[in-house]
């Protein structure tokens, strides 16, 4: 299968603007920001039952978050956890779980809407089916998040962070990349209303979304460290929260652009006559092959 990458890139850029990817990413940023704190609180409360030292857990989270978030944004998160983890109880676990699930569910639903726009399909699934899919994806993504935190905690506990500093940093990003690849592939497979969506058509966008997320996170963190004083002047005490929201915005853009890439790659394959590809807006219930697109006569 031959794909014209320059054509695909131009189409992706044009369709991303047409589908209002950047506006939809702002919606995602809002829900992810609301869901982050209760999710991390829930994660800390659960993991602390298996970890005797709460200080070690917070230290691990702080070190891990500072490699991903801008430094000031990471301080907001870890400062919040340090305050609440010492006085949290079972009732607060329930509140944290409900708050995290509500925000994460709405964020997943927003991703599904954005992916439907990318594939130019109208969601015809019943409300209960959409709810079940969004709920299932939310739970799956939450479990991946718990796995990531558990692996990072385990690495810190056996001394990888201190004894193998460089190797640990590489492993840290490798774990994040693999889990993100799985998470994005699940979103692209089950999010849009495409009954016979193949994983093969969701993998390229997932890989590109992971690359975009990691690279833009690193660039944004470096930018935030240099521009921190300017944000302090503009936002005052809310500067760290503003940077965190911008980081979530960047994350949402990466997710949605990955979906646009998948749509355009499959579109290009369909135009080249690939029997298992569909064009945007096309449905093939039951897996019927897409019709071959003949080149126009000149």
mmCIF file of C-alpha atoms in Angstrom:
data_model
loop_
_atom_site.group_PDB
_atom_site.id
_atom_site.type_symbol
_atom_site.label_atom_id
_atom_site.label_comp_id
_atom_site.label_asym_id
_atom_site.label_seq_id
_atom_site.Cartn_x
_atom_site.Cartn_y
_atom_site.Cartn_z
ATOM 1 C CA UNK A 1 0.000 0.000 0.000
ATOM 2 C CA UNK A 2 1.404 3.341 -1.049
ATOM 3 C CA UNK A 3 0.472 6.470 0.864
ATOM 4 C CA UNK A 4 1.463 9.950 -0.210
ATOM 5 C CA UNK A 5 2.642 11.374 3.111
ATOM 6 C CA UNK A 6 2.760 14.985 1.901
ATOM 7 C CA UNK A 7 -0.843 14.680 0.678
ATOM 8 C CA UNK A 8 -1.883 13.009 3.936
ATOM 9 C CA UNK A 9 -0.190 15.735 5.981
ATOM 10 C CA UNK A 10 -1.930 18.515 4.042
ATOM 11 C CA UNK A 11 -5.271 16.766 4.327
ATOM 12 C CA UNK A 12 -4.781 16.199 8.050
ATOM 13 C CA UNK A 13 -3.979 19.873 8.640
ATOM 14 C CA UNK A 14 -6.980 21.024 6.602
ATOM 15 C CA UNK A 15 -9.413 18.551 8.158
ATOM 16 C CA UNK A 16 -8.152 19.301 11.674
ATOM 17 C CA UNK A 17 -9.053 22.946 11.160
ATOM 18 C CA UNK A 18 -12.370 22.072 9.516
ATOM 19 C CA UNK A 19 -13.336 19.688 12.343
ATOM 20 C CA UNK A 20 -12.475 22.283 15.000
ATOM 21 C CA UNK A 21 -9.864 20.075 16.636
ATOM 22 C CA UNK A 22 -8.445 22.961 18.649
ATOM 23 C CA UNK A 23 -11.829 23.990 20.025
ATOM 24 C CA UNK A 24 -12.657 20.376 20.901
ATOM 25 C CA UNK A 25 -9.267 20.068 22.632
ATOM 26 C CA UNK A 26 -10.253 22.940 24.920
ATOM 27 C CA UNK A 27 -13.344 20.961 25.925
ATOM 28 C CA UNK A 28 -11.145 17.953 26.685
ATOM 29 C CA UNK A 29 -8.756 20.096 28.718
ATOM 30 C CA UNK A 30 -11.612 21.284 30.930
ATOM 31 C CA UNK A 31 -12.839 17.795 31.792
ATOM 32 C CA UNK A 32 -9.352 16.335 32.186
ATOM 33 C CA UNK A 33 -8.394 19.165 34.530
ATOM 34 C CA UNK A 34 -11.477 18.482 36.651
ATOM 35 C CA UNK A 35 -10.790 14.756 36.685
ATOM 36 C CA UNK A 36 -7.064 14.848 37.410
ATOM 37 C CA UNK A 37 -7.138 15.754 41.098
ATOM 38 C CA UNK A 38 -9.803 13.281 42.239
ATOM 39 C CA UNK A 39 -8.168 10.560 40.097
ATOM 40 C CA UNK A 40 -4.740 11.113 41.640
ATOM 41 C CA UNK A 41 -6.268 11.312 45.103
ATOM 42 C CA UNK A 42 -8.030 8.015 44.478
ATOM 43 C CA UNK A 43 -4.819 6.487 43.130
ATOM 44 C CA UNK A 44 -2.827 7.629 46.160
ATOM 45 C CA UNK A 45 -5.435 6.365 48.612
ATOM 46 C CA UNK A 46 -5.527 2.970 46.923
ATOM 47 C CA UNK A 47 -1.772 2.569 46.389
ATOM 48 C CA UNK A 48 -0.979 3.684 49.938
ATOM 49 C CA UNK A 49 -2.734 0.542 51.138
ATOM 50 C CA UNK A 50 0.029 -1.449 49.481
ATOM 51 C CA UNK A 51 2.812 0.995 50.283
ATOM 52 C CA UNK A 52 3.872 1.463 53.916
ATOM 53 C CA UNK A 53 5.569 4.757 53.293
ATOM 54 C CA UNK A 54 3.271 7.515 52.118
ATOM 55 C CA UNK A 55 6.246 9.835 51.801
ATOM 56 C CA UNK A 56 7.903 7.460 49.307
ATOM 57 C CA UNK A 57 4.756 7.382 47.194
ATOM 58 C CA UNK A 58 4.464 11.164 47.088
ATOM 59 C CA UNK A 59 8.160 11.449 46.287
ATOM 60 C CA UNK A 60 7.730 9.037 43.375
ATOM 61 C CA UNK A 61 4.711 10.903 42.056
ATOM 62 C CA UNK A 62 6.491 14.230 42.385
ATOM 63 C CA UNK A 63 9.539 12.987 40.474
ATOM 64 C CA UNK A 64 7.398 11.375 37.751
ATOM 65 C CA UNK A 65 5.074 14.328 37.299
ATOM 66 C CA UNK A 66 7.999 16.754 37.032
ATOM 67 C CA UNK A 67 9.228 14.791 34.001
ATOM 68 C CA UNK A 68 5.861 15.239 32.276
ATOM 69 C CA UNK A 69 4.210 18.410 33.582
ATOM 70 C CA UNK A 70 5.775 21.867 33.723
ATOM 71 C CA UNK A 71 7.560 22.169 37.074
ATOM 72 C CA UNK A 72 5.139 24.701 38.555
ATOM 73 C CA UNK A 73 2.134 22.647 37.388
ATOM 74 C CA UNK A 74 3.601 19.496 38.933
ATOM 75 C CA UNK A 75 4.057 21.372 42.217
ATOM 76 C CA UNK A 76 0.345 22.231 42.235
ATOM 77 C CA UNK A 77 -0.579 18.561 41.877
ATOM 78 C CA UNK A 78 1.888 17.167 44.416
ATOM 79 C CA UNK A 79 1.130 19.972 46.876
ATOM 80 C CA UNK A 80 -2.552 19.081 46.664
ATOM 81 C CA UNK A 81 -1.820 15.400 47.245
ATOM 82 C CA UNK A 82 0.456 16.129 50.212
ATOM 83 C CA UNK A 83 -2.339 18.105 51.869
ATOM 84 C CA UNK A 84 -5.202 15.684 51.346
ATOM 85 C CA UNK A 85 -3.557 12.264 51.516
ATOM 86 C CA UNK A 86 -2.703 12.591 55.204
ATOM 87 C CA UNK A 87 -6.300 13.240 56.243
ATOM 88 C CA UNK A 88 -8.269 11.299 53.634
ATOM 89 C CA UNK A 89 -10.740 8.652 54.771
ATOM 90 C CA UNK A 90 -13.045 6.092 53.202
ATOM 91 C CA UNK A 91 -15.786 8.634 52.585
ATOM 92 C CA UNK A 92 -13.350 10.783 50.636
ATOM 93 C CA UNK A 93 -12.367 7.746 48.566
ATOM 94 C CA UNK A 94 -15.965 7.490 47.400
ATOM 95 C CA UNK A 95 -16.180 11.196 46.627
ATOM 96 C CA UNK A 96 -12.865 11.059 44.758
ATOM 97 C CA UNK A 97 -14.018 8.054 42.755
ATOM 98 C CA UNK A 98 -17.305 9.692 41.766
ATOM 99 C CA UNK A 99 -15.686 13.014 40.883
ATOM 100 C CA UNK A 100 -12.954 11.379 38.838
ATOM 101 C CA UNK A 101 -15.335 9.072 36.984
ATOM 102 C CA UNK A 102 -17.766 11.885 36.160
ATOM 103 C CA UNK A 103 -15.086 14.154 34.689
ATOM 104 C CA UNK A 104 -13.241 11.316 32.946
ATOM 105 C CA UNK A 105 -16.507 9.976 31.479
ATOM 106 C CA UNK A 106 -17.351 13.371 29.999
ATOM 107 C CA UNK A 107 -13.811 13.708 28.689
ATOM 108 C CA UNK A 108 -14.065 10.304 26.980
ATOM 109 C CA UNK A 109 -17.421 11.265 25.507
ATOM 110 C CA UNK A 110 -15.853 14.440 24.120
ATOM 111 C CA UNK A 111 -13.056 12.387 22.526
ATOM 112 C CA UNK A 112 -15.670 10.126 20.913
ATOM 113 C CA UNK A 113 -17.465 13.155 19.475
ATOM 114 C CA UNK A 114 -14.183 14.519 18.129
ATOM 115 C CA UNK A 115 -13.313 11.192 16.489
ATOM 116 C CA UNK A 116 -16.739 11.012 14.844
ATOM 117 C CA UNK A 117 -16.001 14.434 13.360
ATOM 118 C CA UNK A 118 -12.615 13.193 12.165
ATOM 119 C CA UNK A 119 -14.234 10.270 10.340
ATOM 120 C CA UNK A 120 -17.118 12.475 9.173
ATOM 121 C CA UNK A 121 -19.786 10.160 10.552
ATOM 122 C CA UNK A 122 -22.870 10.937 12.567
ATOM 123 C CA UNK A 123 -23.109 8.895 15.738
ATOM 124 C CA UNK A 124 -26.187 6.698 15.267
ATOM 125 C CA UNK A 125 -25.633 4.512 18.296
ATOM 126 C CA UNK A 126 -28.304 4.520 20.984
ATOM 127 C CA UNK A 127 -27.673 6.578 24.106
ATOM 128 C CA UNK A 128 -27.236 3.488 26.268
ATOM 129 C CA UNK A 129 -24.671 1.996 23.868
ATOM 130 C CA UNK A 130 -22.710 5.268 23.792
ATOM 131 C CA UNK A 131 -22.867 5.363 27.598
ATOM 132 C CA UNK A 132 -21.599 1.787 27.905
ATOM 133 C CA UNK A 133 -18.763 2.370 25.439
ATOM 134 C CA UNK A 134 -17.738 5.657 27.064
ATOM 135 C CA UNK A 135 -17.903 4.044 30.503
ATOM 136 C CA UNK A 136 -15.885 1.018 29.378
ATOM 137 C CA UNK A 137 -13.221 3.178 27.769
ATOM 138 C CA UNK A 138 -13.069 5.384 30.867
ATOM 139 C CA UNK A 139 -12.549 2.373 33.140
ATOM 140 C CA UNK A 140 -9.934 0.908 30.779
ATOM 141 C CA UNK A 141 -8.011 4.193 30.626
ATOM 142 C CA UNK A 142 -8.249 4.542 34.407
ATOM 143 C CA UNK A 143 -6.800 1.045 34.863
ATOM 144 C CA UNK A 144 -3.931 1.920 32.534
ATOM 145 C CA UNK A 145 -3.312 4.989 34.679
ATOM 146 C CA UNK A 146 -3.213 2.853 37.837
ATOM 147 C CA UNK A 147 -0.823 0.438 36.125
ATOM 148 C CA UNK A 148 1.471 3.312 35.180
ATOM 149 C CA UNK A 149 1.530 4.651 38.732
ATOM 150 C CA UNK A 150 2.045 1.156 40.133
ATOM 151 C CA UNK A 151 4.996 0.469 37.829
ATOM 152 C CA UNK A 152 6.594 3.801 38.657
ATOM 153 C CA UNK A 153 6.127 3.155 42.367
ATOM 154 C CA UNK A 154 7.598 -0.326 42.040
ATOM 155 C CA UNK A 155 10.622 1.057 40.186
ATOM 156 C CA UNK A 156 11.217 3.626 42.904
ATOM 157 C CA UNK A 157 10.772 1.044 45.632
ATOM 158 C CA UNK A 158 13.482 -1.274 44.293
ATOM 159 C CA UNK A 159 15.871 1.641 43.832
ATOM 160 C CA UNK A 160 15.833 2.112 40.057
ATOM 161 C CA UNK A 161 15.305 5.850 40.432
ATOM 162 C CA UNK A 162 18.429 6.393 42.482
ATOM 163 C CA UNK A 163 20.794 3.629 41.305
ATOM 164 C CA UNK A 164 20.085 3.787 37.573
ATOM 165 C CA UNK A 165 19.184 7.413 36.978
ATOM 166 C CA UNK A 166 19.600 7.602 33.183
ATOM 167 C CA UNK A 167 18.144 4.129 32.577
ATOM 168 C CA UNK A 168 15.217 4.954 34.849
ATOM 169 C CA UNK A 169 14.421 8.114 32.912
ATOM 170 C CA UNK A 170 14.409 6.154 29.644
ATOM 171 C CA UNK A 171 12.282 3.411 31.209
ATOM 172 C CA UNK A 172 9.939 6.039 32.610
ATOM 173 C CA UNK A 173 9.180 7.434 29.162
ATOM 174 C CA UNK A 174 9.046 3.954 27.617
ATOM 175 C CA UNK A 175 6.360 2.880 30.104
ATOM 176 C CA UNK A 176 4.372 6.035 29.411
ATOM 177 C CA UNK A 177 4.718 5.593 25.637
ATOM 178 C CA UNK A 178 3.558 1.957 25.651
ATOM 179 C CA UNK A 179 0.566 2.622 27.898
ATOM 180 C CA UNK A 180 -0.405 5.683 25.864
ATOM 181 C CA UNK A 181 -0.160 3.660 22.655
ATOM 182 C CA UNK A 182 -2.568 1.093 24.090
ATOM 183 C CA UNK A 183 -4.896 3.819 25.402
ATOM 184 C CA UNK A 184 -5.006 5.719 22.098
ATOM 185 C CA UNK A 185 -5.500 2.516 20.102
ATOM 186 C CA UNK A 186 -8.522 1.660 22.276
ATOM 187 C CA UNK A 187 -9.958 5.150 21.794
ATOM 188 C CA UNK A 188 -9.520 5.040 18.019
ATOM 189 C CA UNK A 189 -10.970 1.525 17.781
ATOM 190 C CA UNK A 190 -14.093 1.919 19.906
ATOM 191 C CA UNK A 191 -14.624 5.695 20.060
ATOM 192 C CA UNK A 192 -16.003 6.556 16.613
ATOM 193 C CA UNK A 193 -19.232 5.005 15.315
ATOM 194 C CA UNK A 194 -17.535 2.631 12.879
ATOM 195 C CA UNK A 195 -18.901 -0.841 13.486
ATOM 196 C CA UNK A 196 -16.101 -2.757 11.796
ATOM 197 C CA UNK A 197 -13.154 -0.507 12.561
ATOM 198 C CA UNK A 198 -9.869 -2.399 12.262
ATOM 199 C CA UNK A 199 -7.031 -1.955 14.747
ATOM 200 C CA UNK A 200 -4.645 -1.720 11.783
ATOM 201 C CA UNK A 201 -6.201 1.605 10.772
ATOM 202 C CA UNK A 202 -5.974 2.967 14.303
ATOM 203 C CA UNK A 203 -2.331 2.119 14.983
ATOM 204 C CA UNK A 204 -0.621 4.790 12.816
ATOM 205 C CA UNK A 205 -2.572 7.638 14.416
ATOM 206 C CA UNK A 206 -1.953 6.176 17.883
ATOM 207 C CA UNK A 207 1.808 6.108 17.261
ATOM 208 C CA UNK A 208 1.756 9.667 15.878
ATOM 209 C CA UNK A 209 -0.389 10.865 18.791
ATOM 210 C CA UNK A 210 2.086 9.365 21.283
ATOM 211 C CA UNK A 211 4.995 11.002 19.460
ATOM 212 C CA UNK A 212 3.171 14.343 19.369
ATOM 213 C CA UNK A 213 2.253 14.084 23.037
ATOM 214 C CA UNK A 214 5.757 13.242 24.254
ATOM 215 C CA UNK A 215 7.535 15.766 22.022
ATOM 216 C CA UNK A 216 5.096 18.610 22.689
ATOM 217 C CA UNK A 217 5.105 17.842 26.418
ATOM 218 C CA UNK A 218 8.889 18.162 26.506
ATOM 219 C CA UNK A 219 8.844 21.337 24.413
ATOM 220 C CA UNK A 220 5.985 22.811 26.434
ATOM 221 C CA UNK A 221 7.726 22.023 29.711
ATOM 222 C CA UNK A 222 10.889 23.795 28.514
ATOM 223 C CA UNK A 223 8.812 26.745 27.319
ATOM 224 C CA UNK A 224 6.876 26.930 30.580
ATOM 225 C CA UNK A 225 10.083 27.018 32.609
ATOM 226 C CA UNK A 226 11.373 29.950 30.547
ATOM 227 C CA UNK A 227 8.056 31.825 30.495
ATOM 228 C CA UNK A 228 7.029 31.113 34.091
ATOM 229 C CA UNK A 229 7.671 34.697 35.205
ATOM 230 C CA UNK A 230 5.464 36.063 32.411
ATOM 231 C CA UNK A 231 2.635 33.757 33.430
ATOM 232 C CA UNK A 232 3.078 34.877 37.031
ATOM 233 C CA UNK A 233 2.586 38.471 35.910
ATOM 234 C CA UNK A 234 -0.467 37.635 33.804
ATOM 235 C CA UNK A 235 -2.218 35.140 36.078
ATOM 236 C CA UNK A 236 -0.718 35.708 39.518
ATOM 237 C CA UNK A 237 -1.452 32.809 41.865
ATOM 238 C CA UNK A 238 -3.350 31.037 39.085
ATOM 239 C CA UNK A 239 -0.280 30.808 36.817
ATOM 240 C CA UNK A 240 0.440 27.175 37.685
ATOM 241 C CA UNK A 241 -3.180 26.173 37.096
ATOM 242 C CA UNK A 242 -3.144 27.993 33.742
ATOM 243 C CA UNK A 243 -0.016 26.092 32.677
ATOM 244 C CA UNK A 244 -1.636 22.819 33.708
ATOM 245 C CA UNK A 245 -4.722 23.635 31.630
ATOM 246 C CA UNK A 246 -2.508 24.462 28.643
ATOM 247 C CA UNK A 247 -0.735 21.128 29.045
ATOM 248 C CA UNK A 248 -4.082 19.330 28.983
ATOM 249 C CA UNK A 249 -4.998 21.355 25.902
ATOM 250 C CA UNK A 250 -1.841 20.154 24.149
ATOM 251 C CA UNK A 251 -2.718 16.588 25.151
ATOM 252 C CA UNK A 252 -6.216 16.915 23.687
ATOM 253 C CA UNK A 253 -4.830 18.283 20.416
ATOM 254 C CA UNK A 254 -2.462 15.285 20.122
ATOM 255 C CA UNK A 255 -5.302 12.790 20.682
ATOM 256 C CA UNK A 256 -7.631 14.373 18.134
ATOM 257 C CA UNK A 257 -4.937 14.906 15.502
ATOM 258 C CA UNK A 258 -4.102 11.209 15.800
ATOM 259 C CA UNK A 259 -7.709 10.441 14.887
ATOM 260 C CA UNK A 260 -7.527 12.803 11.916
ATOM 261 C CA UNK A 261 -4.331 11.070 10.762
ATOM 262 C CA UNK A 262 -6.019 7.658 10.932
ATOM 263 C CA UNK A 263 -8.970 8.912 8.898
ATOM 264 C CA UNK A 264 -6.760 10.402 6.201
ATOM 265 C CA UNK A 265 -4.458 7.370 5.967
ATOM 266 C CA UNK A 266 -7.453 5.087 5.513
ATOM 267 C CA UNK A 267 -8.919 7.543 3.023
ATOM 268 C CA UNK A 268 -5.693 7.474 1.002
ATOM 269 C CA UNK A 269 -5.652 3.672 1.115
ATOM 270 C CA UNK A 270 -9.265 3.543 -0.091
ATOM 271 C CA UNK A 271 -8.444 5.832 -3.000
ATOM 272 C CA UNK A 272 -5.597 3.473 -3.904
ATOM 273 C CA UNK A 273 -8.076 0.603 -4.014
ATOM 274 C CA UNK A 274 -7.233 -1.143 -0.728
ATOM 275 C CA UNK A 275 -10.080 -3.655 -0.175
ATOM 276 C CA UNK A 276 -10.157 -3.184 3.597
ATOM 277 C CA UNK A 277 -10.161 0.631 3.725
ATOM 278 C CA UNK A 278 -13.021 3.118 3.836
ATOM 279 C CA UNK A 279 -13.314 6.736 2.900
ATOM 280 C CA UNK A 280 -14.452 9.414 5.408
ATOM 281 C CA UNK A 281 -18.161 9.148 6.140
ATOM 282 C CA UNK A 282 -18.397 5.632 4.722
ATOM 283 C CA UNK A 283 -19.912 2.809 6.752
ATOM 284 C CA UNK A 284 -19.351 -0.854 6.040
ATOM 285 C CA UNK A 285 -21.445 -2.796 8.597
ATOM 286 C CA UNK A 286 -20.455 -6.435 8.638
ATOM 287 C CA UNK A 287 -17.042 -5.733 7.169
ATOM 288 C CA UNK A 288 -18.058 -5.449 3.494
ATOM 289 C CA UNK A 289 -15.105 -4.259 1.419
ATOM 290 C CA UNK A 290 -15.053 -0.666 0.299
ATOM 291 C CA UNK A 291 -15.718 -0.109 -3.404
ATOM 292 C CA UNK A 292 -12.653 0.455 -5.505
ATOM 293 C CA UNK A 293 -12.178 4.091 -6.459
ATOM 294 C CA UNK A 294 -11.204 4.383 -10.112
ATOM 295 C CA UNK A 295 -9.013 7.307 -11.188
ATOM 296 C CA UNK A 296 -10.857 9.950 -13.220
ATOM 297 C CA UNK A 297 -10.495 9.925 -16.987
ATOM 298 C CA UNK A 298 -8.502 12.752 -18.520
#
